[in-house]
């Protein structure tokens, strides 16, 4: 449409040609662009022409939509129509040449019909069949080539998987590159069973794989929860649960899976977790007379009235100079803890209840970090029980969450009890002073199961309120008690028996306690009879320690060479001051970001 407006000679020459563009909203979802040309019958003089600036829209010519929209041209003026058509063609030509510039009216250009640029070529969906064909140069790799046909597609459902595992021989729970992990073995079994499609087999992130509790290397679990989007029904797999277990090794069992909401995350929705630690009762025997730890504690307690560690009955009447390590270990396994010492254990462990700053019971954490605060709901110490020749004690921890290497709690419990330190030392360890607490061996640690009380209550009272269990929207609770008998059998066969067998053959706990007694520096002087932390044992940044305590990494292992068979005399666990070392912060920085149990 061409509008002719009368202008006087006194009008500014700039107004001789004006392009007006606006958008008329015809419908909420559609819009149409109109362009009008306002012409003056008085042409501008050449000297009056205003040259456009670099960013002026005039240099782009009239909007191309002015010529392309039906009914927008003026049939009464053919010359003007031809001029408008030529301007539009010129604008379209510039538009094709300068694809990244804006159009004549200043509107952002549409990418429709443009060639795909070569930027971000790596941001494609990983693991698709098309990508694999392109990489291999096979059929369908080039332009016009056909892509290999995909298999049948089955619906995926967000599910929570309930499983148990023996962590021996695995580098922890979470998937790691180039390492055997529990999640890695489980995911491979799900792929082979058909619960995870081939399109998603290369990356667990595609199926939202997550876990309730991350366990350290070698740590066992009687119960843990893994969630992912999985295929629960296939016509060629009559029993998906049985099919997955066929692909799993005997030390990893999947007990069942339940449908959960799509937003389900087992780590964030887990209310609390239960861990059990087993240790031989002979760890409570006081340090060997003449050992470096005994001398350090005696030297610090010279002005103290009591020192019960000097004349313990276990060490009395024995020629310690001629007794071998194997003979000492045999006597230790036949020793039975007195009831008063078990009562002392229970008195000390009560100091862990409640919310405290556990910065001294992990590694790589500053004193003032909020994540150091954890809540212990309940702690139970069972009566000692004899298995074979060795007496064992189990401690059950029920906490809201646990940090990396928080089995240091067990070391503080055992070491303070065997050295006669008062239970008030536990309160001192919550303070602002940093000290070194050794880690107990990984062999005795067991994750019982995570607890989902809040989630189970929500699905029962809100989601399942008016639904029958057979309804598609029904969500079952996450409950390990359903598989209580099967889990008990699994624990006895694959965890307890394996744990005791390794201890009987290698004497791991005895080697660990001897490494503690061999230390003669100042780092463990807080195990004194006063219940205070002396300045000598405080670990501070920038302060050089003359004789720092060394953590031996071999005590983090739960699998050992099968060809070493001479009890505690095995070279694998012999004392070696040069082996191991303290865990550095750099080694665990990535693990600390997922402090979830």
Coordinates of C-alpha atoms in Angstrom, one line a residue:
X1 CA 0.0 0.0 0.0
X2 CA 1.4 3.4 -1.0
X3 CA 0.2 6.5 0.9
X4 CA 0.5 9.8 -0.8
X5 CA 0.4 12.8 1.6
X6 CA 0.4 16.4 0.6
X7 CA 3.5 18.3 1.7
X8 CA 4.2 22.0 1.3
X9 CA 7.4 23.3 -0.2
X10 CA 8.5 24.3 3.3
X11 CA 8.6 20.7 4.5
X12 CA 12.0 19.3 5.2
X13 CA 13.5 17.3 2.3
X14 CA 14.2 14.5 4.8
X15 CA 10.5 13.8 4.8
X16 CA 10.4 13.1 1.1
X17 CA 10.5 9.4 1.7
X18 CA 9.6 7.7 5.0
X19 CA 9.3 4.0 5.7
X20 CA 7.0 3.2 8.5
X21 CA 6.9 -0.4 9.9
X22 CA 4.7 -1.7 12.6
X23 CA 3.2 -5.0 13.8
X24 CA -0.5 -5.5 14.0
X25 CA -1.6 -8.3 16.5
X26 CA -4.3 -10.2 14.7
X27 CA -4.4 -13.2 17.0
X28 CA -2.6 -14.0 20.3
X29 CA -0.4 -16.5 18.4
X30 CA 0.1 -14.7 15.1
X31 CA 1.3 -11.4 14.0
X32 CA 1.7 -9.7 10.6
X33 CA 4.1 -7.0 9.5
X34 CA 3.0 -4.1 7.4
X35 CA 5.2 -1.6 5.7
X36 CA 4.2 1.8 4.3
X37 CA 6.0 4.2 2.1
X38 CA 5.1 7.9 2.5
X39 CA 6.2 9.9 -0.6
X40 CA 6.3 13.6 -1.2
X41 CA 5.5 15.0 -4.5
X42 CA 8.4 17.4 -4.0
X43 CA 11.6 15.6 -4.7
X44 CA 14.7 16.4 -2.6
X45 CA 17.5 18.4 -4.0
X46 CA 20.8 16.5 -4.3
X47 CA 22.5 18.8 -1.9
X48 CA 19.8 18.1 0.7
X49 CA 20.3 14.4 0.7
X50 CA 21.3 13.2 4.2
X51 CA 23.8 10.4 4.0
X52 CA 22.9 7.5 6.4
X53 CA 25.2 6.6 9.2
X54 CA 26.8 3.2 9.4
X55 CA 24.2 1.8 11.7
X56 CA 21.2 3.5 10.0
X57 CA 18.5 1.2 8.8
X58 CA 18.3 3.3 5.6
X59 CA 21.4 1.6 4.1
X60 CA 19.6 -1.7 4.1
X61 CA 16.8 -0.5 1.9
X62 CA 13.2 -1.1 2.4
X63 CA 11.9 -4.0 4.3
X64 CA 11.6 -7.1 2.1
X65 CA 8.2 -7.8 3.6
X66 CA 6.9 -4.7 2.0
X67 CA 7.1 -6.4 -1.4
X68 CA 6.3 -9.9 -0.5
X69 CA 3.1 -9.4 1.4
X70 CA 0.0 -9.7 -0.8
X71 CA -2.0 -6.5 -1.2
X72 CA 0.9 -4.3 -0.1
X73 CA 1.8 -2.8 -3.5
X74 CA 0.1 0.2 -5.1
X75 CA -1.4 -0.9 -8.4
X76 CA -2.2 2.8 -9.3
X77 CA 1.5 3.7 -9.6
X78 CA 3.4 1.1 -11.7
X79 CA 6.7 3.0 -11.6
X80 CA 6.6 3.3 -7.8
X81 CA 5.7 -0.4 -7.6
X82 CA 8.7 -1.3 -9.7
X83 CA 10.9 0.8 -7.6
X84 CA 9.7 -0.8 -4.4
X85 CA 10.1 -4.2 -6.0
X86 CA 13.7 -3.4 -7.0
X87 CA 14.5 -2.2 -3.5
X88 CA 13.0 -5.3 -2.0
X89 CA 15.1 -7.5 -4.3
X90 CA 18.2 -5.6 -3.3
X91 CA 17.4 -6.1 0.4
X92 CA 16.9 -9.8 -0.1
X93 CA 20.2 -10.0 -1.9
X94 CA 22.0 -8.3 0.9
X95 CA 20.2 -10.6 3.4
X96 CA 21.5 -13.6 1.6
X97 CA 25.1 -12.2 1.5
X98 CA 25.1 -11.1 5.1
X99 CA 23.3 -13.9 6.9
X100 CA 24.3 -12.7 10.4
X101 CA 23.1 -9.1 10.0
X102 CA 19.6 -7.9 10.9
X103 CA 17.0 -7.3 8.2
X104 CA 16.1 -4.0 6.7
X105 CA 13.6 -3.1 9.4
X106 CA 16.0 -4.0 12.3
X107 CA 14.2 -7.2 13.1
X108 CA 16.2 -10.3 14.2
X109 CA 16.5 -12.7 11.3
X110 CA 15.0 -16.1 11.4
X111 CA 17.4 -19.1 11.1
X112 CA 14.8 -21.0 9.1
X113 CA 16.2 -22.1 5.8
X114 CA 19.8 -21.2 6.7
X115 CA 22.7 -23.6 6.4
X116 CA 23.7 -25.1 9.7
X117 CA 26.9 -23.4 11.0
X118 CA 29.7 -25.5 12.1
X119 CA 30.0 -24.2 15.6
X120 CA 29.3 -26.4 18.6
X121 CA 29.6 -29.5 16.5
X122 CA 30.6 -31.5 19.6
X123 CA 27.4 -30.7 21.5
X124 CA 25.5 -33.6 20.1
X125 CA 23.7 -36.3 22.0
X126 CA 26.3 -38.8 23.0
X127 CA 26.1 -42.5 22.2
X128 CA 23.5 -42.4 19.5
X129 CA 23.6 -44.9 16.7
X130 CA 24.0 -42.1 14.2
X131 CA 27.1 -40.8 15.9
X132 CA 28.6 -44.3 16.1
X133 CA 28.0 -44.9 12.4
X134 CA 29.6 -41.6 11.6
X135 CA 32.6 -42.3 13.7
X136 CA 33.1 -45.8 12.2
X137 CA 32.5 -44.7 8.7
X138 CA 30.0 -47.4 8.2
X139 CA 26.6 -47.4 6.5
X140 CA 24.8 -44.2 7.1
X141 CA 27.9 -42.2 8.0
X142 CA 27.9 -39.9 5.0
X143 CA 25.3 -37.6 3.5
X144 CA 22.5 -39.5 2.0
X145 CA 23.6 -42.7 3.7
X146 CA 21.1 -44.7 5.5
X147 CA 21.2 -45.1 9.3
X148 CA 21.2 -48.6 10.8
X149 CA 17.6 -49.4 12.0
X150 CA 17.1 -49.1 15.7
X151 CA 15.6 -51.8 17.8
X152 CA 12.2 -51.7 19.4
X153 CA 11.7 -48.9 21.9
X154 CA 10.1 -49.6 25.2
X155 CA 8.8 -47.1 27.8
X156 CA 11.1 -46.2 30.7
X157 CA 9.9 -45.7 34.3
X158 CA 11.7 -44.0 37.1
X159 CA 12.5 -46.7 39.6
X160 CA 14.3 -47.2 42.9
X161 CA 16.4 -50.4 43.0
X162 CA 17.1 -52.1 46.4
X163 CA 20.3 -54.0 46.4
X164 CA 23.1 -55.5 48.6
X165 CA 26.7 -55.9 47.8
X166 CA 30.1 -57.0 49.1
X167 CA 32.5 -54.2 48.3
X168 CA 35.6 -56.4 48.2
X169 CA 37.5 -55.9 45.0
X170 CA 35.6 -52.7 44.0
X171 CA 36.8 -49.1 44.1
X172 CA 33.7 -47.9 46.0
X173 CA 30.1 -47.4 45.1
X174 CA 30.1 -44.6 42.5
X175 CA 31.0 -45.1 38.9
X176 CA 34.6 -44.1 38.1
X177 CA 36.5 -44.3 34.8
X178 CA 38.8 -47.2 34.4
X179 CA 37.8 -48.7 37.8
X180 CA 35.5 -51.6 38.9
X181 CA 32.7 -50.1 41.0
X182 CA 29.4 -51.4 42.3
X183 CA 27.4 -49.0 40.1
X184 CA 29.5 -49.9 37.1
X185 CA 28.9 -53.6 37.5
X186 CA 25.2 -53.0 38.1
X187 CA 24.8 -50.7 35.1
X188 CA 26.4 -53.2 32.8
X189 CA 24.1 -55.9 34.1
X190 CA 21.1 -53.7 33.4
X191 CA 22.2 -53.0 29.9
X192 CA 22.8 -56.7 29.2
X193 CA 19.4 -57.6 30.6
X194 CA 17.6 -55.0 28.5
X195 CA 16.6 -52.8 31.3
X196 CA 18.7 -50.0 29.7
X197 CA 18.4 -49.5 26.0
X198 CA 21.5 -49.6 23.7
X199 CA 21.0 -45.8 23.0
X200 CA 21.6 -45.1 26.7
X201 CA 24.2 -47.8 27.3
X202 CA 27.2 -45.5 26.9
X203 CA 26.3 -42.9 29.5
X204 CA 24.5 -43.5 32.9
X205 CA 23.6 -39.8 33.0
X206 CA 21.1 -40.4 30.3
X207 CA 19.0 -42.5 32.6
X208 CA 19.5 -40.2 35.7
X209 CA 21.5 -42.8 37.7
X210 CA 21.8 -41.8 41.3
X211 CA 22.5 -43.5 44.7
X212 CA 21.3 -43.0 48.3
X213 CA 24.7 -43.5 49.9
X214 CA 28.2 -43.5 48.4
X215 CA 30.5 -46.0 50.1
X216 CA 34.3 -46.0 50.1
X217 CA 36.5 -48.5 48.4
X218 CA 36.0 -52.0 49.8
X219 CA 33.0 -51.0 52.1
X220 CA 30.0 -53.4 52.1
X221 CA 26.3 -52.7 52.1
X222 CA 23.5 -54.9 53.3
X223 CA 21.2 -52.4 51.7
X224 CA 21.5 -49.4 49.4
X225 CA 19.2 -47.7 46.9
X226 CA 20.0 -46.7 43.3
X227 CA 17.5 -44.9 41.1
X228 CA 17.3 -44.6 37.3
X229 CA 14.9 -44.6 34.4
X230 CA 14.7 -48.2 33.4
X231 CA 12.7 -50.5 31.1
X232 CA 10.6 -52.6 33.5
X233 CA 8.7 -54.7 30.9
X234 CA 9.8 -56.3 27.7
X235 CA 8.0 -59.1 25.7
X236 CA 11.3 -61.0 25.4
X237 CA 12.1 -60.8 29.2
X238 CA 9.4 -62.5 31.3
X239 CA 11.1 -61.6 34.7
X240 CA 13.3 -58.5 34.6
X241 CA 14.5 -58.8 38.2
X242 CA 15.7 -62.4 37.7
X243 CA 17.2 -61.5 34.3
X244 CA 19.3 -58.7 35.9
X245 CA 20.5 -61.0 38.7
X246 CA 21.6 -63.5 36.1
X247 CA 24.1 -60.9 34.8
X248 CA 25.3 -59.8 38.3
X249 CA 28.1 -61.6 40.2
X250 CA 27.1 -63.4 43.4
X251 CA 28.4 -60.7 45.6
X252 CA 25.9 -58.2 44.3
X253 CA 22.2 -58.9 44.6
X254 CA 19.2 -56.9 43.4
X255 CA 16.2 -57.6 45.7
X256 CA 13.6 -55.6 43.9
X257 CA 12.6 -52.3 42.4
X258 CA 9.6 -49.9 43.0
X259 CA 8.1 -47.2 40.8
X260 CA 8.9 -43.7 42.2
X261 CA 8.1 -40.2 41.1
X262 CA 10.1 -38.7 38.2
X263 CA 11.6 -36.2 40.5
X264 CA 12.8 -38.8 42.9
X265 CA 16.5 -38.5 44.1
X266 CA 17.6 -41.1 46.6
X267 CA 20.4 -39.0 48.1
X268 CA 18.3 -35.9 48.8
X269 CA 15.2 -37.8 49.9
X270 CA 17.0 -40.1 52.2
X271 CA 16.3 -39.1 55.8
X272 CA 19.0 -41.1 57.5
X273 CA 21.4 -44.0 57.2
X274 CA 22.5 -46.9 59.4
X275 CA 26.1 -48.2 59.5
X276 CA 27.5 -51.1 61.5
X277 CA 31.2 -51.4 62.5
X278 CA 32.6 -54.8 63.6
X279 CA 36.0 -55.1 65.3
X280 CA 37.8 -57.7 67.4
X281 CA 37.5 -57.0 71.1
X282 CA 41.3 -57.5 71.5
X283 CA 41.7 -53.9 70.2
X284 CA 40.7 -52.7 73.7
X285 CA 43.8 -54.2 75.3
X286 CA 46.0 -51.3 76.4
X287 CA 49.2 -50.5 74.5
X288 CA 52.1 -53.0 74.8
X289 CA 54.5 -52.0 77.6
X290 CA 57.6 -50.4 76.1
X291 CA 55.8 -49.4 72.9
X292 CA 56.4 -45.8 71.6
X293 CA 52.8 -44.8 72.3
X294 CA 53.0 -46.1 75.8
X295 CA 56.2 -44.2 76.5
X296 CA 54.8 -40.9 75.0
X297 CA 51.7 -41.2 77.2
X298 CA 53.7 -42.0 80.3
X299 CA 56.0 -39.1 79.7
X300 CA 53.1 -36.7 79.3
X301 CA 51.5 -38.1 82.5
X302 CA 54.5 -38.0 84.7
X303 CA 52.8 -35.6 87.1
X304 CA 49.6 -37.7 87.0
X305 CA 48.6 -39.9 90.0
X306 CA 47.3 -42.8 87.9
X307 CA 48.5 -44.7 84.9
X308 CA 46.4 -47.8 84.5
X309 CA 48.0 -48.8 81.1
X310 CA 51.3 -49.8 82.7
X311 CA 50.3 -53.0 84.5
X312 CA 47.5 -54.6 82.5
X313 CA 47.0 -58.3 83.3
X314 CA 47.3 -59.3 79.6
X315 CA 50.9 -58.1 79.5
X316 CA 51.9 -59.4 83.0
X317 CA 54.0 -62.5 83.3
X318 CA 55.0 -62.7 79.7
X319 CA 58.5 -62.4 78.3
X320 CA 57.7 -59.8 75.6
X321 CA 61.2 -59.7 74.3
X322 CA 61.0 -63.3 73.1
X323 CA 57.3 -63.6 72.2
X324 CA 56.7 -63.5 68.5
X325 CA 54.0 -61.4 66.8
X326 CA 52.1 -64.6 65.9
X327 CA 52.1 -65.8 69.5
X328 CA 50.9 -62.5 70.7
X329 CA 48.1 -62.4 68.2
X330 CA 47.0 -65.9 69.3
X331 CA 46.8 -64.8 72.9
X332 CA 44.9 -61.7 71.8
X333 CA 42.2 -63.8 70.0
X334 CA 41.7 -65.9 73.1
X335 CA 41.3 -62.8 75.3
X336 CA 37.7 -61.8 76.3
X337 CA 36.7 -58.2 77.1
X338 CA 35.4 -57.7 80.7
X339 CA 31.9 -56.3 81.1
X340 CA 33.2 -53.1 82.8
X341 CA 35.1 -52.2 79.7
X342 CA 32.0 -52.7 77.5
X343 CA 30.2 -50.4 79.9
X344 CA 32.9 -47.8 79.4
X345 CA 32.5 -48.2 75.6
X346 CA 28.8 -47.4 75.9
X347 CA 29.5 -44.4 78.1
X348 CA 32.0 -42.9 75.6
X349 CA 29.8 -43.6 72.6
X350 CA 26.9 -41.6 74.1
X351 CA 29.0 -38.5 73.5
X352 CA 28.5 -38.9 69.8
X353 CA 24.7 -38.5 70.1
X354 CA 23.1 -35.3 68.8
X355 CA 24.4 -32.7 66.5
X356 CA 28.1 -31.9 66.6
X357 CA 30.9 -30.4 64.6
X358 CA 32.7 -33.5 63.3
X359 CA 35.5 -31.6 61.6
X360 CA 38.1 -33.8 63.3
X361 CA 36.4 -37.0 62.1
X362 CA 36.9 -36.4 58.4
X363 CA 39.7 -35.0 56.2
X364 CA 40.1 -31.9 54.1
X365 CA 37.6 -29.8 56.1
X366 CA 38.0 -26.4 57.8
X367 CA 36.8 -26.0 61.4
X368 CA 34.1 -23.4 60.5
X369 CA 32.5 -25.2 57.5
X370 CA 28.8 -25.8 57.9
X371 CA 29.0 -29.2 56.3
X372 CA 30.9 -30.5 59.3
X373 CA 27.8 -30.6 61.4
X374 CA 26.1 -34.0 61.4
X375 CA 23.3 -35.4 63.6
X376 CA 23.6 -38.8 65.2
X377 CA 20.2 -40.2 66.1
X378 CA 21.1 -43.4 67.9
X379 CA 24.2 -45.6 68.6
X380 CA 24.0 -49.2 69.9
X381 CA 26.8 -51.4 71.1
X382 CA 25.8 -55.1 71.0
X383 CA 27.1 -57.6 73.5
X384 CA 30.4 -59.3 72.4
X385 CA 30.0 -62.5 70.4
X386 CA 32.7 -65.2 69.7
X387 CA 33.1 -66.5 66.2
X388 CA 35.8 -69.1 65.8
X389 CA 38.5 -68.1 68.3
X390 CA 38.0 -64.3 68.1
X391 CA 35.5 -62.2 70.1
X392 CA 33.8 -59.5 68.1
X393 CA 31.9 -56.3 69.0
X394 CA 29.5 -54.5 66.7
X395 CA 28.5 -50.8 66.9
X396 CA 25.4 -49.6 65.1
X397 CA 25.4 -45.9 64.1
X398 CA 22.1 -44.3 63.0
X399 CA 22.9 -40.9 61.6
X400 CA 21.3 -38.3 59.4
X401 CA 24.4 -38.4 57.1
X402 CA 28.0 -39.3 57.3
X403 CA 31.2 -37.7 55.9
X404 CA 34.2 -39.1 54.1
X405 CA 36.2 -41.4 56.4
X406 CA 33.9 -40.8 59.4
X407 CA 34.9 -44.2 60.6
X408 CA 37.4 -42.0 62.6
X409 CA 34.6 -42.0 65.1
X410 CA 35.3 -45.6 65.8
X411 CA 39.1 -45.0 66.2
X412 CA 38.4 -42.2 68.8
X413 CA 36.1 -44.6 70.6
X414 CA 38.5 -47.6 70.7
X415 CA 41.7 -45.6 71.3
X416 CA 40.2 -43.5 74.2
X417 CA 38.8 -46.7 75.8
X418 CA 42.1 -48.7 75.6
X419 CA 44.3 -45.9 76.9
X420 CA 42.0 -44.9 79.8
X421 CA 41.2 -41.4 78.5
X422 CA 38.0 -40.0 80.0
X423 CA 34.9 -39.7 77.8
X424 CA 35.2 -35.9 78.0
X425 CA 37.9 -36.0 75.4
X426 CA 35.1 -36.6 72.7
X427 CA 33.6 -33.2 73.6
X428 CA 37.1 -31.6 73.2
X429 CA 37.4 -33.1 69.7
X430 CA 34.3 -31.1 68.7
X431 CA 36.1 -27.8 69.5
X432 CA 38.0 -25.4 67.3
X433 CA 41.4 -27.2 67.7
X434 CA 42.3 -29.7 64.9
X435 CA 44.0 -33.0 65.8
X436 CA 44.8 -36.1 63.9
X437 CA 42.5 -39.1 64.5
X438 CA 43.5 -42.3 62.7
X439 CA 41.1 -44.2 60.5
X440 CA 39.9 -47.6 61.5
X441 CA 40.4 -50.4 58.9
X442 CA 37.7 -50.4 56.1
X443 CA 37.3 -54.1 56.6
X444 CA 34.8 -53.7 59.6
X445 CA 32.5 -51.1 58.0
X446 CA 29.0 -52.1 56.7
X447 CA 26.2 -49.9 55.4
X448 CA 23.0 -51.4 56.8
X449 CA 20.5 -49.5 54.7
X450 CA 19.2 -46.0 54.0
X451 CA 15.9 -44.9 55.5
X452 CA 13.1 -43.0 53.6
X453 CA 10.6 -42.2 56.3
X454 CA 9.5 -38.9 54.9
X455 CA 9.1 -40.2 51.3
X456 CA 7.2 -43.2 52.4
X457 CA 4.8 -41.1 54.5
X458 CA 4.2 -38.7 51.6
X459 CA 3.3 -41.4 49.1
X460 CA 1.1 -43.2 51.6
X461 CA -0.8 -40.1 52.7
X462 CA -0.9 -38.1 49.5
X463 CA -0.2 -40.1 46.3
X464 CA -1.7 -43.5 47.3
X465 CA -4.5 -42.1 49.4
X466 CA -7.3 -43.1 47.0
X467 CA -5.5 -45.5 44.8
X468 CA -5.5 -49.3 44.7
X469 CA -2.1 -51.0 44.6
X470 CA -2.9 -52.2 41.1
X471 CA -3.4 -48.6 39.8
X472 CA -0.8 -47.2 37.4
X473 CA -0.2 -44.2 39.6
X474 CA 0.4 -46.2 42.8
X475 CA 3.8 -45.8 44.3
X476 CA 5.0 -48.5 46.8
X477 CA 7.1 -47.6 49.8
X478 CA 10.9 -48.2 49.9
X479 CA 11.2 -50.8 52.6
X480 CA 14.2 -53.2 53.1
X481 CA 12.3 -55.1 55.8
X482 CA 10.4 -57.0 53.0
X483 CA 13.7 -58.7 52.1
X484 CA 14.9 -59.1 55.7
X485 CA 15.5 -62.9 55.5
X486 CA 17.2 -62.8 52.1
X487 CA 19.5 -59.9 53.3
X488 CA 20.4 -61.7 56.5
X489 CA 21.5 -64.8 54.5
X490 CA 23.5 -62.6 52.1
X491 CA 25.2 -60.7 54.9
X492 CA 26.3 -64.0 56.6
X493 CA 27.6 -65.6 53.4
X494 CA 29.2 -62.7 51.5
X495 CA 30.0 -60.1 54.2
X496 CA 30.5 -61.6 57.7
X497 CA 32.2 -64.8 56.7
X498 CA 34.4 -63.0 54.3
X499 CA 35.3 -60.3 56.9
X500 CA 36.2 -62.9 59.5
X501 CA 38.1 -65.0 57.1
X502 CA 40.3 -62.1 56.1
X503 CA 41.0 -61.2 59.7
X504 CA 41.9 -64.8 60.5
X505 CA 44.3 -65.1 57.6
X506 CA 45.9 -61.6 57.7
X507 CA 45.3 -60.2 61.1
X508 CA 44.4 -56.8 59.7
X509 CA 43.1 -55.3 63.0
X510 CA 46.2 -56.5 64.9
X511 CA 48.5 -55.0 62.3
X512 CA 46.5 -51.7 62.5
X513 CA 46.7 -51.4 66.3
X514 CA 50.4 -52.3 66.3
X515 CA 51.0 -49.4 63.8
X516 CA 49.3 -47.1 66.3
X517 CA 51.3 -48.4 69.2
X518 CA 54.5 -48.0 67.2
X519 CA 54.0 -44.2 66.9
X520 CA 55.9 -42.1 69.4
X521 CA 55.2 -38.6 68.3
X522 CA 52.9 -35.9 69.7
X523 CA 49.9 -36.3 67.4
X524 CA 48.1 -38.8 69.8
X525 CA 48.9 -37.1 73.1
X526 CA 45.2 -36.2 73.4
X527 CA 44.7 -39.8 74.5
X528 CA 45.8 -38.8 78.0
X529 CA 44.1 -39.3 81.4
X530 CA 43.2 -35.6 81.8
X531 CA 40.7 -35.4 78.9
X532 CA 42.2 -32.3 77.4
X533 CA 44.0 -31.6 74.1
X534 CA 47.6 -30.6 74.7
X535 CA 49.1 -27.9 72.5
X536 CA 51.7 -30.4 71.3
X537 CA 49.0 -32.5 69.5
X538 CA 47.2 -29.6 67.7
X539 CA 47.6 -29.7 63.9
X540 CA 47.8 -26.2 62.6
X541 CA 48.4 -24.8 59.1
X542 CA 51.9 -23.6 58.6
X543 CA 53.2 -25.5 61.6
X544 CA 55.8 -28.1 61.0
X545 CA 55.4 -31.4 62.9
X546 CA 58.6 -33.2 63.7
X547 CA 57.1 -36.7 63.6
X548 CA 53.7 -36.7 62.0
X549 CA 51.5 -39.8 62.3
X550 CA 51.3 -41.8 59.0
X551 CA 48.1 -43.3 57.7
X552 CA 48.9 -46.6 56.0
X553 CA 46.7 -47.0 52.9
X554 CA 46.9 -50.8 53.1
X555 CA 44.3 -50.7 55.9
X556 CA 41.8 -49.2 53.5
X557 CA 41.8 -52.5 51.5
X558 CA 39.4 -55.3 52.0
X559 CA 40.8 -57.7 49.4
X560 CA 44.3 -59.2 49.6
X561 CA 46.5 -61.6 47.6
X562 CA 45.2 -65.1 47.8
X563 CA 48.7 -66.7 47.7
X564 CA 49.8 -65.1 51.0
X565 CA 49.0 -67.6 53.7
X566 CA 51.1 -67.3 56.9
X567 CA 48.9 -65.4 59.3
X568 CA 50.0 -62.1 60.7
X569 CA 53.6 -62.7 59.5
X570 CA 52.5 -62.0 55.9
X571 CA 54.7 -59.5 54.2
X572 CA 51.7 -57.6 53.0
X573 CA 50.8 -56.4 56.4
X574 CA 54.2 -56.2 58.1
X575 CA 55.2 -52.9 59.7
X576 CA 56.8 -50.6 57.1
X577 CA 57.4 -47.0 58.0
X578 CA 58.0 -46.1 54.4
X579 CA 54.6 -47.3 53.1
X580 CA 51.5 -45.2 53.0
X581 CA 51.2 -41.7 54.2
X582 CA 48.7 -39.2 55.3
X583 CA 45.8 -38.6 53.0
X584 CA 46.3 -35.2 51.4
X585 CA 43.5 -32.8 50.8
X586 CA 44.2 -32.8 47.1
X587 CA 43.5 -36.5 46.8
X588 CA 40.0 -36.2 48.3
X589 CA 38.9 -32.8 47.1
X590 CA 36.6 -34.4 44.5
X591 CA 35.2 -37.0 46.9
X592 CA 34.4 -34.3 49.5
X593 CA 32.0 -32.6 47.1
X594 CA 29.8 -35.7 47.5
X595 CA 29.9 -36.2 51.2
X596 CA 26.8 -38.4 51.4
X597 CA 27.6 -41.4 53.6

